[in-house]
Amino acid sequence: MSEYFNVVDIFGENVFNDSVMQERLPKKVYKRLHEVIDEGKELDLETADVVAHEMKEWAIEKGATHYTHWFQPLTGVTAEKHDSFITAPMKNGKVLMSFSGKELIKGEPDASSFPSGGLRATFEARGYTAWDCTSPAFVRQDAAGATLCIPTAFCSYTGESLDQKTPLLRSMEAIDKQSLRLLRLFGNTTSTKVMPSVGPEQEYFIVDREKYLKRKDLIFTGRTLFGAMPPKGQEMDDHYFGAIRERIAAYMRDVNKELWKLGVAAKTQHNEVAPAQHEMAPIYAECNVAVDHNQLTMETLRKVAGRHGLQCLLHEKPFAGVNGSGKHNNWSLTTDDGINLLDPGETPHENVQFLLVLTCILKAIDEHALLLRASAADVGNDHRLGANEAPPAILSVYLGDQLGDVMNQLISTGIATHSIEGERLETGVKTIPDFMKDATDRNRTSPFAFTGNKFEFRMLGSQDSVAQPNIVLNTIVAEAFAEACDELEKAADFELAVHDLIKKYAVDHQRVVFNGDGYSDEWVEEAQKRGLPNVKSMVDAIPAYTAPESVAAFEKFGVFTKPELESRVEIEYETYAKTINIEARAMIDIAGKQIIPAVIGYTTALGTSINAVKSACGDADLSAQTDILKETSALLSETKKALTKLIEVTDRGSELEEGREQAVYYKDEVKSAMDALRTPVDKLEMLVDKDVWPMPSYGDLIFEV
């Protein structure tokens, strides 16, 4: 019987949240800190000292001995350096436990070994972490004991952002300011803050750890570089939303418990489409907190798996032939007094403020489609986007029947006079009550879909931080709001001007709206006619960051400087090339040291067996054995040739200078050579005796958990 616990009792127990601060901080200090959090006022050292002391006392009560500035460098994962609370020993041999406001506010990790894209030279080591008081500190409990983790931004000695959090916070300030401008135009004088709310759904695979450790490709790259499909994959659709197996359910229970303690509102869990694939989703949180929580979620998924003898795979495509994993970023805008700017209301056609917000977003997506596509680009995601999986690499917006009809009215007549209403759903079963269905269906093939009172950006990769897509979304929508406000604030007749602007945006950007099947070949052709970009590779998406329109938008709101953008471009190219290089060298290692020797052993034994039978009874029909030997030997020869080619092109790629040229080379040459090696190896797996094959099969990995 598993341990009983009450979610209400444990939720947030390891978080230095508002209720803890209100309880432990003097009223004056609590008020000052909230002025910093809510109004952006400067934090004074006196206040920081009191907060630091109480934070330390609270953490020690939780068993913490160390604290760390927890930050998000441009590596895709979090980073931390631990310091204990002890000070210099006293004369009596005892030590004091202290934590100052200065230590809370500022840290100084070595910045030289983190990716900087040329912003910092290797010998320029100094970097700073700065406390982000808008995301609560927490105590993480694990095998190392308990550690106080303080969310921080990370910047260089010269002030450039070296992390994900700093530009995210800048983008949130931008959209807050421009959203308030828009609200004031419509007479809203009570809302004082507008926050992007985000709920990132997280997909992942779970496999047995013992089997995982027998696969060097999974260990080194997070995905299988070789592997033939088993007789059954996901064809029967029986895994999707199926009953969760006990071993996985026990794992999910522990994941939820860990996350709830950390204040992560894990809500939904279920089996996904592919065997061994699952999904979890939280309740929405303020954008900055949601990004931090998603990092904690990924860390927790990995950590807890080990306790259960499992391995969590967050790679976008750990197995060929079945669906890969994504991360759906649900995004909306909410005021501090509870107004959702993306709520259309009962009669969307009459909701002028909503229609302006909606058409501004269409404008932003249309004008910055390449940039938004780049924000979801990573090496693993190249296996999904545009590769017969959700979603396609073409940026389009799904509005549904109701809003689609309103848009059509605006485009054709300039005025929307009605909205489609939901109808009663009749099941035909007397014992099941009829109910009102929504005014529109959902579209699971759309990369950017309106889903009631939010947009769901479905392009993200499962192992990526959700910071970058939200930085882009916040910035480009802020730009669209700013341009609309610039025009409306000087209008003599606001009502006439706002209606004209809504129609203009609807007409000018209607090409980005698509409510059909995003998987179809017809849509690819139609999108091309509309002039919508279809960028299938990360390498081809990267230049969007430094396109003139991107630089202008980011610099206008102080989100990125041009040098910061250029540095990120260099990091992206380096990441792509290094990732493919690691995968190629892993293939070379596995093929040369495991697969080829195993196949040689198998063919040698088969040849010996054939000769033995011939000697014993020369008239026996050995055609089947001989055919297998011939086919296996031919594939072995093809494998050896492909391996030689891969070694050659990989070595050549390593000699190229880092940057776009090298990344393009790895995309065009090295990846092709990798595919050429995998083809004969996967065929060999279907011929060679399972007991001889040197690694667990797909069937072993995805069905035996």
Coordinates of C-alpha atoms in Angstrom, one line a residue, residues 2 5 7 10 202-206 239 241-261 264 266-272 274 276-281 297 300-308 310 312 705:
S2 CA 1.4 3.4 -1.0
F5 CA -0.9 12.1 1.8
V7 CA -2.5 17.3 -1.5
I10 CA 1.7 19.3 1.2
Q202 CA 4.8 18.2 -21.2
E203 CA 5.2 15.0 -23.2
Y204 CA 7.8 12.3 -22.4
F205 CA 8.7 8.7 -22.8
I206 CA 9.4 6.2 -19.9
H239 CA -2.2 3.3 -25.7
F241 CA -5.7 7.6 -22.8
G242 CA -5.5 3.9 -21.9
A243 CA -5.4 2.6 -18.4
I244 CA -2.1 3.7 -16.8
R245 CA 0.1 0.7 -15.9
E246 CA 0.8 0.3 -12.2
R247 CA 4.6 0.8 -12.4
I248 CA 4.0 4.1 -14.4
A249 CA 1.1 5.1 -12.1
A250 CA 3.4 4.7 -9.0
Y251 CA 6.0 6.8 -10.8
M252 CA 3.5 9.5 -11.7
R253 CA 2.2 9.6 -8.1
D254 CA 5.7 10.4 -6.8
V255 CA 6.3 13.0 -9.6
N256 CA 3.1 14.7 -8.6
K257 CA 4.0 14.6 -4.9
E258 CA 7.4 16.2 -5.6
L259 CA 5.9 18.9 -7.8
W260 CA 3.1 19.7 -5.5
K261 CA 5.6 20.3 -2.6
V264 CA 3.9 23.3 -9.2
A266 CA 0.4 19.5 -11.8
K267 CA -3.1 18.8 -12.9
T268 CA -3.4 16.3 -15.8
Q269 CA -1.7 13.0 -16.5
H270 CA -2.4 10.4 -19.2
N271 CA -0.9 8.0 -21.7
E272 CA 0.0 9.6 -25.0
A274 CA 2.9 6.2 -28.7
A276 CA 5.6 4.2 -23.4
Q277 CA 4.7 7.9 -24.1
H278 CA 2.9 10.0 -21.5
E279 CA 1.9 13.6 -20.8
M280 CA 1.4 15.8 -17.8
A281 CA 0.1 19.4 -17.7
T297 CA 9.0 19.5 -14.0
T300 CA 11.6 16.0 -11.4
L301 CA 10.5 13.7 -14.2
R302 CA 14.1 12.6 -14.7
K303 CA 15.0 12.4 -11.0
V304 CA 12.0 10.4 -9.8
A305 CA 12.3 7.9 -12.7
G306 CA 15.6 6.7 -11.3
R307 CA 14.0 5.8 -8.0
H308 CA 11.6 3.5 -9.8
L310 CA 13.0 3.8 -15.0
C312 CA 12.6 9.4 -18.6
V705 CA 8.0 -1.2 -18.9

